[in-house]
Amino acid sequence: MAPHGNPEEPASAASEIKREAPNVAATTPAEQQHHETPWSLWEVFVRSSRGLSHVHAGSLHAPDAAMALRNARDLYTRRNEGVSIWVVPAEAISSSDPDSKGAFFESPQGKDYRHATYYTKSEGVKHL
Amino acid sequence: MTDKDTDFAIEGHGDISVGVHGAGASGDGSASATRITPGNALRPEDIALEVRRGHVKPSEDVAEFALRIGDDGLILAQRLGQWISRAPELEEDIALGNIALDQLGHARSFLTYAGAAWDKSEDDLAYFRREHEFRSAHLFEQPNGDFAVTIARQFIVSYYQYELYTRLMESADPTLAAISAKAVKEVDYHRDHSAQWVLRLAGGTDESRARIIQGFKLVWPYVDELFEDDELTTRLAEAGVTVQPSSLRAEFDRLTGQIMAEAELEIPGVPQALGGGRRGKHSEFLGYILAEMQVLAREHPGASW
């Protein structure tokens, strides 16, 4: 009963309902709800003003997309930080493996020809 | 409204907005991803400043009215604050805490303004009045119950406040209009928050549906009091300061009815309670809230931290 309980009146009304509800048995309502429908994880992206791109702000738990947006508003935009919010189910994001950083990000090292600055400038080209 | 009234309203509005625009302008610099600005909303401090400068002083009637709706917000903020660290999820804890802070903010503005009539500060009014001197309606002091009861109470409160503040934005009293213009945006979000939860609790499990039905049964007896007219509201309605509370009822019924219908919930057929909060007659619940809220200020007058 703990997390859903009445802060000031832990007893009567709630337990009456519990007795009426037929499918609540061995576990407490709180445990059961968490067991059956855990809130999924969402990633939050906030755009701070027009013309900028959405930037990852953090993550949160919510039962669905509509509530995720509202929770994001409460958690990440309370102080005028944004003009737009995206929420994305965390499971919908595929990310690079932090352990394979070398293969992913360091291979260009020593390949100076990938950078335009490697080439010498032709004579007479002024504004390059 | 006469031409003279209109002039006063516009001029007065300008006074109140001066501080507002000043604060907003300084915050509008270059944008960055983490920029935090105070926004350009009217703050209680702005009102207190206008009061000290002698630009703003409500009539006795206006102050009495501001006291009513200020007390509504103050008592509800105290109630919602009791949820902090106890909500079903961390995210909901923050949402309820934010709503409590919004309500407290509105209350501070209304009480600062009301106090100007009697040379009292917001703190004088919040901490050093006795139970029968509070003017809040009974709905606001009702116990939190479980999460569903709190949501049912919040649902009624925010749809009522939205109608009231929307109409007050047109008030002949420029300060009430300015406070309401700020509050209405926040209350609009409170409406959305509670409506989303009504829909989810009603459409969730058997358990959650039973609880929201029970929640509405417990708080619905306190609806009628919100829409009661009396001598004060009649005088103020004639002066264009506010509208009769009863005139807000139809739209309240229509909008809450839409959500209730979508949630497949019935308006509970429960008799209405007697009310009397506006006359200082309160239920047994208010005393406990005040004891908790006022103990520190009364024990250590002038304490700050």
Coordinates of C-alpha atoms in Angstrom, one line a residue:
Chain A
M1 CA 0.0 0.0 0.0
A2 CA 3.0 2.3 0.7
P3 CA 3.5 4.5 -2.4
H4 CA -0.2 5.0 -3.1
G5 CA -1.2 5.4 0.4
N6 CA -2.8 8.5 1.9
P7 CA 0.0 10.5 3.6
E8 CA -2.3 11.3 6.5
E9 CA -4.9 8.6 6.7
P10 CA -3.4 5.2 6.0
A11 CA -6.5 3.2 7.0
S12 CA -10.1 3.1 6.0
A13 CA -11.3 4.1 2.5
A14 CA -8.5 2.5 0.5
S15 CA -8.7 -0.9 2.2
E16 CA -12.5 -0.9 1.7
I17 CA -12.0 -0.7 -2.0
K18 CA -9.3 -3.4 -1.9
R19 CA -11.8 -5.8 -0.4
E20 CA -14.2 -5.2 -3.2
A21 CA -11.7 -5.6 -5.9
P22 CA -11.7 -9.4 -6.7
N23 CA -8.4 -9.7 -8.5
V24 CA -6.2 -8.2 -5.8
A25 CA -4.9 -11.1 -3.7
A26 CA -1.4 -12.0 -2.5
T27 CA 0.6 -8.9 -3.4
T28 CA -0.3 -5.4 -2.3
P29 CA -1.9 -3.2 -4.9
A30 CA 1.3 -1.2 -5.3
E31 CA 3.5 -4.2 -5.9
Q32 CA 1.0 -5.7 -8.2
Q33 CA 0.7 -2.6 -10.3
H34 CA 4.4 -2.3 -10.6
H35 CA 4.6 -5.9 -11.6
E36 CA 1.9 -5.8 -14.2
T37 CA 2.5 -2.4 -15.8
P38 CA 5.9 -0.9 -15.0
W39 CA 6.2 2.6 -16.5
S40 CA 8.6 2.5 -19.4
L41 CA 11.6 4.7 -19.9
W42 CA 11.6 7.7 -22.2
E43 CA 14.3 10.0 -23.5
V44 CA 13.6 13.7 -23.5
F45 CA 14.8 16.2 -26.1
V46 CA 14.2 19.9 -25.6
R47 CA 14.6 22.7 -28.2
S48 CA 15.6 25.8 -26.3
S49 CA 14.5 28.3 -29.0
R50 CA 13.4 28.5 -32.6
G51 CA 16.2 27.8 -35.1
L52 CA 18.2 25.5 -32.7
S53 CA 17.9 21.7 -32.7
H54 CA 16.5 19.5 -30.0
V55 CA 19.1 18.6 -27.4
H56 CA 18.9 15.6 -25.2
A57 CA 17.9 16.8 -21.7
G58 CA 17.5 13.5 -19.8
S59 CA 15.1 10.7 -19.3
L60 CA 12.1 9.8 -17.3
H61 CA 9.4 7.2 -16.6
A62 CA 5.9 7.5 -17.9
P63 CA 3.0 5.2 -18.7
D64 CA 2.5 6.5 -22.3
A65 CA 3.6 9.1 -24.7
A66 CA 1.1 11.7 -23.7
M67 CA 2.1 11.5 -20.0
A68 CA 5.8 11.4 -20.9
L69 CA 5.4 14.8 -22.6
R70 CA 3.7 16.2 -19.6
N71 CA 6.3 14.8 -17.2
A72 CA 9.0 16.1 -19.4
R73 CA 7.4 19.5 -19.2
D74 CA 7.4 19.3 -15.4
L75 CA 11.0 17.9 -15.1
Y76 CA 12.9 19.8 -17.8
T77 CA 11.1 23.0 -18.9
R78 CA 9.8 24.6 -15.7
R79 CA 12.1 27.6 -15.9
N80 CA 11.5 28.7 -19.5
E81 CA 14.1 26.4 -21.0
G82 CA 12.3 25.4 -24.1
V83 CA 9.8 26.0 -26.9
S84 CA 9.5 22.3 -28.0
I85 CA 9.8 18.9 -26.5
W86 CA 10.3 15.5 -28.1
V87 CA 9.9 12.3 -26.1
V88 CA 11.2 9.0 -27.6
P89 CA 10.8 5.5 -26.0
A90 CA 14.3 4.7 -24.8
E91 CA 14.0 1.2 -26.5
A92 CA 13.5 2.9 -29.9
I93 CA 16.9 4.4 -29.7
S94 CA 19.8 2.3 -31.0
S95 CA 23.1 3.7 -29.6
S96 CA 26.8 3.0 -30.3
D97 CA 28.5 0.8 -27.8
P98 CA 30.7 2.9 -25.5
D99 CA 33.2 0.0 -25.4
S100 CA 33.8 0.0 -29.1
K101 CA 34.8 3.7 -29.2
G102 CA 38.0 2.9 -31.0
A103 CA 36.4 1.2 -34.0
F104 CA 33.6 3.8 -34.2
F105 CA 35.3 7.1 -33.7
E106 CA 39.1 6.8 -33.9
S107 CA 39.7 5.2 -37.3
P108 CA 40.1 8.6 -39.1
Q109 CA 43.3 9.2 -37.1
G110 CA 46.3 9.4 -39.4
K111 CA 44.1 9.9 -42.4
D112 CA 44.9 13.6 -42.9
Y113 CA 43.6 13.5 -46.5
R114 CA 40.1 13.4 -45.0
H115 CA 40.5 17.0 -43.9
A116 CA 40.5 19.8 -46.5
T117 CA 43.4 21.4 -44.7
Y118 CA 45.8 18.6 -45.8
Y119 CA 45.9 20.0 -49.3
T120 CA 48.1 23.0 -50.3
K121 CA 46.4 26.0 -51.7
S122 CA 46.7 26.7 -55.4
E123 CA 48.5 29.9 -56.2
G124 CA 46.2 32.9 -57.0
V125 CA 43.3 31.6 -55.0
K126 CA 42.5 34.4 -52.6
H127 CA 39.4 33.7 -50.7
L128 CA 39.7 30.1 -49.6
Chain B
M1 CA -18.5 49.8 -17.9
T2 CA -18.2 53.6 -18.4
D3 CA -15.4 55.3 -20.4
K4 CA -13.9 56.5 -17.1
D5 CA -13.6 52.9 -15.8
T6 CA -12.0 51.8 -19.0
D7 CA -9.4 54.5 -18.8
F8 CA -8.6 53.5 -15.2
A9 CA -8.3 49.9 -16.2
I10 CA -5.8 50.6 -19.0
E11 CA -3.8 53.0 -17.0
G12 CA -3.7 50.8 -14.0
H13 CA -2.7 47.8 -16.1
G14 CA 0.2 49.8 -17.4
D15 CA 1.4 50.4 -13.8
I16 CA 1.4 46.8 -12.9
S17 CA 3.1 45.7 -16.2
V18 CA 6.0 48.1 -15.8
G19 CA 7.9 45.8 -13.5
V20 CA 6.8 42.8 -15.5
H21 CA 8.2 44.0 -18.8
G22 CA 11.4 45.2 -17.1
A23 CA 12.1 41.7 -15.7
G24 CA 11.3 40.0 -18.9
A25 CA 13.4 42.2 -21.1
S26 CA 16.6 41.6 -19.1
G27 CA 16.1 37.9 -19.6
D28 CA 15.7 37.9 -23.4
G29 CA 19.3 37.7 -24.4
S30 CA 20.9 35.3 -26.8
A31 CA 19.5 31.8 -26.5
S32 CA 21.6 28.8 -25.4
A33 CA 20.6 25.2 -24.9
T34 CA 20.6 25.5 -21.1
R35 CA 19.4 29.1 -20.7
I36 CA 17.1 29.6 -17.8
T37 CA 15.1 32.8 -17.6
P38 CA 12.7 34.0 -14.9
G39 CA 10.2 34.7 -17.6
N40 CA 8.1 37.8 -17.7
A41 CA 5.3 36.8 -15.3
L42 CA 3.9 39.1 -12.6
R43 CA 5.4 38.3 -9.2
P44 CA 4.0 39.0 -5.7
E45 CA 7.1 41.1 -5.1
D46 CA 6.1 43.4 -8.0
I47 CA 2.7 43.8 -6.5
A48 CA 4.2 44.5 -3.0
L49 CA 6.4 47.2 -4.7
E50 CA 3.4 48.9 -6.3
V51 CA 1.6 48.8 -2.9
R52 CA 4.6 50.4 -1.2
R53 CA 4.7 53.1 -3.8
G54 CA 1.1 53.8 -3.2
H55 CA 0.1 52.9 -6.8
V56 CA -2.2 50.1 -5.8
K57 CA -4.8 49.9 -3.0
P58 CA -7.8 47.7 -3.3
S59 CA -11.2 48.7 -1.9
E60 CA -12.5 46.8 1.1
D61 CA -14.7 44.7 -1.2
V62 CA -12.0 43.8 -3.7
A63 CA -9.6 42.9 -0.8
E64 CA -12.2 40.6 0.7
F65 CA -12.7 38.9 -2.6
A66 CA -8.9 38.6 -3.2
L67 CA -8.7 37.1 0.3
R68 CA -11.2 34.4 -0.7
I69 CA -9.4 33.2 -3.8
G70 CA -6.0 33.7 -2.2
D71 CA -7.0 31.5 0.7
D72 CA -8.3 28.8 -1.8
G73 CA -4.8 28.6 -3.3
L74 CA -2.9 28.8 -0.1
I75 CA -4.8 25.9 1.6
L76 CA -4.7 23.8 -1.5
A77 CA -0.9 24.4 -1.8
Q78 CA -0.5 23.2 1.8
R79 CA -2.6 20.1 1.0
L80 CA -0.7 19.2 -2.2
G81 CA 2.6 19.8 -0.4
Q82 CA 1.7 16.8 1.8
W83 CA 2.2 14.6 -1.3
I84 CA 5.9 15.5 -1.7
S85 CA 7.9 12.3 -1.3
R86 CA 4.7 10.2 -1.2
A87 CA 3.4 10.3 -4.8
P88 CA 3.1 7.0 -6.7
E89 CA 6.1 7.8 -8.9
L90 CA 9.0 10.3 -8.8
E91 CA 7.6 12.1 -11.9
E92 CA 4.2 12.5 -10.3
D93 CA 5.8 13.7 -7.1
I94 CA 7.3 16.6 -9.1
A95 CA 4.1 17.3 -11.0
L96 CA 2.0 17.6 -7.8
G97 CA 4.8 19.6 -6.2
N98 CA 4.8 22.0 -9.2
I99 CA 1.0 22.4 -9.0
A100 CA 1.3 23.2 -5.3
L101 CA 3.9 25.8 -6.1
D102 CA 1.8 27.4 -8.8
Q103 CA -1.1 27.6 -6.3
L104 CA 1.1 29.1 -3.7
G105 CA 2.3 31.7 -6.2
H106 CA -1.2 32.7 -7.0
A107 CA -2.1 32.8 -3.3
R108 CA 0.9 35.0 -2.6
S109 CA -0.2 37.6 -5.2
F110 CA -3.8 37.6 -4.2
L111 CA -2.9 37.9 -0.5
T112 CA -0.3 40.6 -1.0
Y113 CA -2.9 42.6 -2.9
A114 CA -5.7 41.9 -0.3
G115 CA -3.4 42.9 2.5
A116 CA -2.7 46.3 0.9
A117 CA -6.2 47.3 2.1
W118 CA -5.4 46.6 5.7
D119 CA -1.7 47.3 5.8
K120 CA -0.9 43.7 6.2
S121 CA 1.7 41.6 4.4
E122 CA 1.1 38.2 2.7
D123 CA 2.8 36.6 5.7
D124 CA 0.5 38.4 8.2
L125 CA -2.5 37.0 6.4
A126 CA -1.1 33.5 5.9
Y127 CA 0.4 33.0 9.3
F128 CA -1.4 35.2 11.8
R129 CA -5.0 34.7 11.1
R130 CA -7.2 32.3 13.0
E131 CA -9.3 29.5 11.5
H132 CA -12.6 31.5 11.3
E133 CA -10.8 34.4 9.6
F134 CA -9.9 32.2 6.5
R135 CA -12.2 32.5 3.5
S136 CA -11.4 29.4 1.5
A137 CA -14.1 27.0 0.3
H138 CA -14.4 23.6 1.8
L139 CA -13.2 21.7 -1.3
F140 CA -9.7 23.0 -0.9
E141 CA -9.2 21.7 2.7
Q142 CA -10.6 18.2 2.0
P143 CA -8.1 15.5 2.9
N144 CA -5.8 14.1 0.2
G145 CA -7.2 10.6 0.4
D146 CA -5.4 8.2 -2.0
F147 CA -4.0 9.5 -5.3
A148 CA -7.4 9.2 -7.0
V149 CA -9.1 11.4 -4.4
T150 CA -6.4 14.0 -4.8
I151 CA -6.9 13.9 -8.6
A152 CA -10.7 14.1 -8.3
R153 CA -10.3 17.2 -6.1
Q154 CA -7.7 18.7 -8.4
F155 CA -9.9 18.1 -11.4
I156 CA -12.8 20.1 -9.9
V157 CA -10.5 22.8 -8.6
S158 CA -8.6 23.5 -11.8
Y159 CA -11.7 23.6 -14.0
Y160 CA -13.4 26.0 -11.5
Q161 CA -10.3 28.1 -11.3
Y162 CA -9.8 28.2 -15.0
E163 CA -13.3 29.6 -15.5
L164 CA -12.9 32.1 -12.7
Y165 CA -9.5 33.4 -13.8
T166 CA -10.5 33.6 -17.4
R167 CA -13.3 35.9 -16.4
L168 CA -11.2 37.9 -14.0
M169 CA -8.7 38.7 -16.8
E170 CA -11.5 41.1 -17.9
S171 CA -11.9 42.6 -14.4
A172 CA -12.3 46.3 -13.9
D173 CA -9.6 45.9 -11.2
P174 CA -6.3 45.9 -13.1
T175 CA -4.3 44.0 -10.4
L176 CA -6.8 41.2 -10.2
A177 CA -6.8 41.1 -14.0
A178 CA -3.0 40.9 -14.1
I179 CA -2.7 38.2 -11.5
S180 CA -5.4 36.2 -13.2
A181 CA -3.7 36.5 -16.6
K182 CA -0.6 34.9 -15.2
A183 CA -2.5 32.2 -13.2
V184 CA -4.8 31.1 -16.0
K185 CA -1.9 29.7 -18.0
E186 CA -0.7 27.6 -15.1
V187 CA -4.2 26.5 -14.2
D188 CA -4.8 25.5 -17.8
Y189 CA -2.0 23.0 -17.3
H190 CA -3.5 21.8 -14.1
R191 CA -6.7 21.1 -15.9
D192 CA -4.8 19.0 -18.5
H193 CA -2.8 17.1 -15.8
S194 CA -5.9 16.1 -13.8
A195 CA -8.0 15.3 -16.8
Q196 CA -5.3 13.0 -18.2
W197 CA -5.2 11.2 -14.8
V198 CA -9.0 11.0 -14.6
L199 CA -9.0 9.3 -18.0
R200 CA -6.2 6.9 -17.1
L201 CA -7.5 6.0 -13.7
A202 CA -11.0 5.4 -15.1
G203 CA -9.8 3.4 -18.0
G204 CA -7.0 1.6 -16.1
T205 CA -7.5 -1.5 -13.9
D206 CA -10.6 -2.4 -12.0
E207 CA -8.8 -1.2 -8.9
S208 CA -7.9 2.3 -10.4
R209 CA -11.4 2.7 -11.7
A210 CA -13.0 1.9 -8.4
R211 CA -10.8 4.4 -6.7
I212 CA -11.5 7.3 -9.0
I213 CA -15.2 6.6 -8.7
Q214 CA -14.8 6.6 -4.9
G215 CA -12.7 9.8 -5.2
F216 CA -15.3 11.7 -7.0
K217 CA -17.9 10.5 -4.5
L218 CA -15.9 12.0 -1.7
V219 CA -15.2 15.4 -3.2
W220 CA -18.3 16.1 -5.2
P221 CA -20.4 17.3 -2.2
Y222 CA -18.1 20.4 -2.1
V223 CA -18.8 21.6 -5.7
D224 CA -21.9 23.7 -5.2
E225 CA -20.1 26.0 -2.7
L226 CA -17.7 27.2 -5.4
F227 CA -20.6 28.6 -7.4
E228 CA -22.6 30.3 -4.6
D229 CA -23.3 34.0 -5.1
D230 CA -23.6 36.3 -2.0
E231 CA -23.8 40.0 -1.2
L232 CA -20.1 40.6 -1.9
T233 CA -20.0 38.9 -5.3
T234 CA -23.2 40.7 -6.2
R235 CA -21.7 44.1 -5.5
L236 CA -18.4 43.2 -7.2
A237 CA -20.3 41.8 -10.2
E238 CA -22.2 45.1 -10.6
A239 CA -18.9 47.0 -10.4
G240 CA -17.4 44.8 -13.1
V241 CA -14.7 43.5 -10.8
T242 CA -15.7 39.9 -11.0
V243 CA -18.7 37.8 -12.2
Q244 CA -21.2 36.0 -10.1
P245 CA -19.8 32.6 -9.3
S246 CA -23.1 31.0 -10.4
S247 CA -22.4 32.3 -14.0
L248 CA -19.3 30.0 -14.2
R249 CA -21.3 26.9 -13.6
A250 CA -22.6 26.1 -17.0
E251 CA -19.2 26.1 -18.7
F252 CA -17.7 24.2 -15.7
D253 CA -20.4 21.5 -16.1
R254 CA -19.9 21.3 -19.9
L255 CA -16.1 20.9 -19.8
T256 CA -15.9 18.6 -16.9
G257 CA -18.8 16.7 -18.4
Q258 CA -16.9 16.1 -21.6
I259 CA -14.0 14.5 -19.7
M260 CA -16.3 12.5 -17.4
A261 CA -18.1 11.2 -20.5
E262 CA -14.9 10.2 -22.2
A263 CA -13.8 8.5 -19.0
E264 CA -17.3 6.8 -18.8
L265 CA -17.8 8.2 -15.3
E266 CA -21.1 9.4 -13.9
I267 CA -21.4 12.6 -11.9
P268 CA -21.9 11.2 -8.4
G269 CA -25.4 11.6 -7.1
V270 CA -24.4 12.8 -3.7
P271 CA -26.0 15.5 -1.6
Q272 CA -24.2 18.8 -1.4
A273 CA -22.5 19.7 1.9
L274 CA -23.4 22.9 3.7
G275 CA -20.3 24.9 2.9
G276 CA -19.8 28.2 4.6
G277 CA -16.0 28.6 4.0
R278 CA -16.5 32.1 2.5
R279 CA -18.1 33.1 5.9
G280 CA -15.3 31.6 7.9
K281 CA -17.2 28.4 8.9
H282 CA -14.9 25.5 8.2
S283 CA -14.8 21.8 8.5
E284 CA -12.6 20.1 11.1
F285 CA -9.8 19.6 8.6
L286 CA -8.7 23.3 8.3
G287 CA -7.5 23.6 11.8
Y288 CA -4.9 20.9 11.4
I289 CA -3.6 22.4 8.2
L290 CA -3.2 25.8 9.8
A291 CA -1.5 24.4 12.9
E292 CA 1.1 22.8 10.7
M293 CA 1.4 25.8 8.4
Q294 CA 1.6 28.4 11.1
V295 CA 3.5 26.8 13.9
L296 CA 6.9 28.0 12.9
A297 CA 5.9 31.6 12.0
R298 CA 4.0 31.9 15.3
E299 CA 6.8 30.3 17.4
H300 CA 9.5 32.5 15.8
P301 CA 7.8 35.7 14.4
G302 CA 9.8 37.2 11.6
A303 CA 12.0 34.1 11.2
S304 CA 13.7 33.8 7.8
W305 CA 16.2 31.3 6.4

